[in-house]
C-alpha positions as protocol buffer text, in pm:
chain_id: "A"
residue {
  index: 1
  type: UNK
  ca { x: 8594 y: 15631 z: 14614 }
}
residue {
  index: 2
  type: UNK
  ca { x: 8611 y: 15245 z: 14628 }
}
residue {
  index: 3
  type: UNK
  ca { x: 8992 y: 15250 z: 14731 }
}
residue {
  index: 4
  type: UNK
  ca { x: 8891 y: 15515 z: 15022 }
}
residue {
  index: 5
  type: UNK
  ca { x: 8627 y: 15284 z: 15126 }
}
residue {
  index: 6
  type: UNK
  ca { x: 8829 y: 14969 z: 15148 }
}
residue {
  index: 7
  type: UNK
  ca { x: 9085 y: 15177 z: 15390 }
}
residue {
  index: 8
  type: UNK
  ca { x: 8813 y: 15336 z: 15603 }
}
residue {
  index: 9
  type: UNK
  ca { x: 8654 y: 14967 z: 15654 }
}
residue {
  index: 10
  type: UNK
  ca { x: 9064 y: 14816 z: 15741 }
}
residue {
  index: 11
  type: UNK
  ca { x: 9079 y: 15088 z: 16008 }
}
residue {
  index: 12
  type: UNK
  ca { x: 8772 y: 14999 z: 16141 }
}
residue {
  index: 13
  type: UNK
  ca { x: 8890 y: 14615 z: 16117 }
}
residue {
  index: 14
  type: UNK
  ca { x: 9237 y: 14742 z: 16297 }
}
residue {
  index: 15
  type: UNK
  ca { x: 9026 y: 14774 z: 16614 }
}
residue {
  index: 16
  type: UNK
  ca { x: 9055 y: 14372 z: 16716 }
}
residue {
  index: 17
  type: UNK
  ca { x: 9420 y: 14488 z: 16789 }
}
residue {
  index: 18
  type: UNK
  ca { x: 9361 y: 14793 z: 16996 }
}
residue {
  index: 19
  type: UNK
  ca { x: 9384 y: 14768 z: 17383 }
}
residue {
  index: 20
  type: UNK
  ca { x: 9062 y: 14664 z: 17488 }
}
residue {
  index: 21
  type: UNK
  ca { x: 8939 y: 14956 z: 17707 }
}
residue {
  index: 22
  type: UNK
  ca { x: 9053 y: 15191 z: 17409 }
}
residue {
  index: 23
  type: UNK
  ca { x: 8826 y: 15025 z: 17142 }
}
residue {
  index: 24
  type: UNK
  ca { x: 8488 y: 15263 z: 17174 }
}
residue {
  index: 25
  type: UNK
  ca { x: 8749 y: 15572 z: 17176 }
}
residue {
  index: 26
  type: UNK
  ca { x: 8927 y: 15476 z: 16892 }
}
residue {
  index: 27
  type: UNK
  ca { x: 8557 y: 15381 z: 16720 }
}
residue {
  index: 28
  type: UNK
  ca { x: 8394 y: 15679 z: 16816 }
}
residue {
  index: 29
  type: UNK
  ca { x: 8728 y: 15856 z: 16665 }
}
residue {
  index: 30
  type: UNK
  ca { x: 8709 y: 15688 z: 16349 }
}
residue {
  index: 31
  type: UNK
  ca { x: 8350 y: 15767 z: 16307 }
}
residue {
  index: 32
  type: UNK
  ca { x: 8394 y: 16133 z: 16335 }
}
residue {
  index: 33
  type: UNK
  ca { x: 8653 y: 16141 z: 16050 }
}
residue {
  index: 34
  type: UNK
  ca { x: 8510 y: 16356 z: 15803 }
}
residue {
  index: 35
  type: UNK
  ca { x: 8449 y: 16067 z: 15548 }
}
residue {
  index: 36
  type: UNK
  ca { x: 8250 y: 15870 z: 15805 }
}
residue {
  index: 37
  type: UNK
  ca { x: 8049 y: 16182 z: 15867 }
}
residue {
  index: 38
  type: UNK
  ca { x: 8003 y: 16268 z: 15493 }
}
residue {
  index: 39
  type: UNK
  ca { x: 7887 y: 15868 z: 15382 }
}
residue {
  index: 40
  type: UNK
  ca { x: 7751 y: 15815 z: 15709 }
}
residue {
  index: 41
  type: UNK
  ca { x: 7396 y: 15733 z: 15481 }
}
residue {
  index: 42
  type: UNK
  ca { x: 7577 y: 15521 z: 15248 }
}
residue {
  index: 43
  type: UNK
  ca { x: 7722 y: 15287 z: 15561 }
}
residue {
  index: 44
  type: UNK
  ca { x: 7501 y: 15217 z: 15783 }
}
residue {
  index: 45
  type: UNK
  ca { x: 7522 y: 14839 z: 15792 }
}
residue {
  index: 46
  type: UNK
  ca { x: 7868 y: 14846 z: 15839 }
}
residue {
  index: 47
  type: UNK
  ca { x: 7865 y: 15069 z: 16138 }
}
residue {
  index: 48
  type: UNK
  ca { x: 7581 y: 14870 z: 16245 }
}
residue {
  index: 49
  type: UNK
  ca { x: 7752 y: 14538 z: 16222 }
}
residue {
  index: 50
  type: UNK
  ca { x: 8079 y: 14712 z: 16429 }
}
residue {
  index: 51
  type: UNK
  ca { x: 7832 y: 14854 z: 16722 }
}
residue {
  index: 52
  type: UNK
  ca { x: 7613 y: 14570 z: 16770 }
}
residue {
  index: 53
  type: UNK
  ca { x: 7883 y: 14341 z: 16758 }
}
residue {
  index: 54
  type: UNK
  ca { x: 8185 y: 14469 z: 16857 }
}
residue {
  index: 55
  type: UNK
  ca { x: 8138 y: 14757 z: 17106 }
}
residue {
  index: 56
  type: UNK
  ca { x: 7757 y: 14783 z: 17175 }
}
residue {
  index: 57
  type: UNK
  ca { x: 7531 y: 14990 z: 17050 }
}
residue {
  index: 58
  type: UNK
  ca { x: 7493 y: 15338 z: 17204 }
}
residue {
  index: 59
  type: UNK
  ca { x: 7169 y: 15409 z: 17431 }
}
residue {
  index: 60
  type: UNK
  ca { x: 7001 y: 15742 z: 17392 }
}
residue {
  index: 61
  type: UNK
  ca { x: 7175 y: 15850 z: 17717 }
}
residue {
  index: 62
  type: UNK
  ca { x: 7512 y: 15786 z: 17537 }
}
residue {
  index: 63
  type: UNK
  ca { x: 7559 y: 15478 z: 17723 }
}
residue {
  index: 64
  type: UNK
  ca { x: 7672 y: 15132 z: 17546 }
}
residue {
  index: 65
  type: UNK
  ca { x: 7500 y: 14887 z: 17614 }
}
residue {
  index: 66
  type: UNK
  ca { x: 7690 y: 14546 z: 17734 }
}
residue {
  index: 67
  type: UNK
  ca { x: 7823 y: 14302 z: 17471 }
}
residue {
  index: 68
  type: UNK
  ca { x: 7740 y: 13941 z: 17462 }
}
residue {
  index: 69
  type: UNK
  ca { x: 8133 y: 13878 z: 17480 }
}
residue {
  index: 70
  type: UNK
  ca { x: 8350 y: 14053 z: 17645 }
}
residue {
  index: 71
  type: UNK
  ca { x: 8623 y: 14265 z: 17474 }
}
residue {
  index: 72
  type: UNK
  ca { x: 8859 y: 14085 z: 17691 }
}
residue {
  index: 73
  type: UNK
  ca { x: 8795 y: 13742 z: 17458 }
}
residue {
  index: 74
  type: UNK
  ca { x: 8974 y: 13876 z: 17181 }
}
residue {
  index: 75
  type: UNK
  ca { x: 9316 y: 13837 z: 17298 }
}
């Protein structure tokens, strides 16, 4: 369980080299993977950290709302 853990969390961590405007599809993707779904109780400062931080965190209207730094920085 540990080992499948540490991957899930590099994928997630994989995402400061994806394309910027491809970085909430490729979260959202990762986070409907069945072992995100299954431990989604067991994670939830992790996925936390990675939405407030990194993408936004989702409104109730399924909007995200804007980061304090752009995407765009991390290049």
């Amino acid at each position: 369980m540990i080992q499948i853990l540490l991957w899930k969390k590099k994928q997630l961590m994989a995402l400061a080299f994806v394309f910027a405007p491809h970085v909430v599809e490729k979260f959202e993707k990762c986070m409907s993977q069945q072992f995100f779904v299954d431990n989604e109780e067991l994670l939830p400062h992790l996925i936390d950290y990675f939405e407030e931080k990194w993408i936004g965190r989702s409104t109730r209207k399924y909007i995200r709302r804007p980061l304090i730094f752009n995407l765009t920085l991390w290049y």
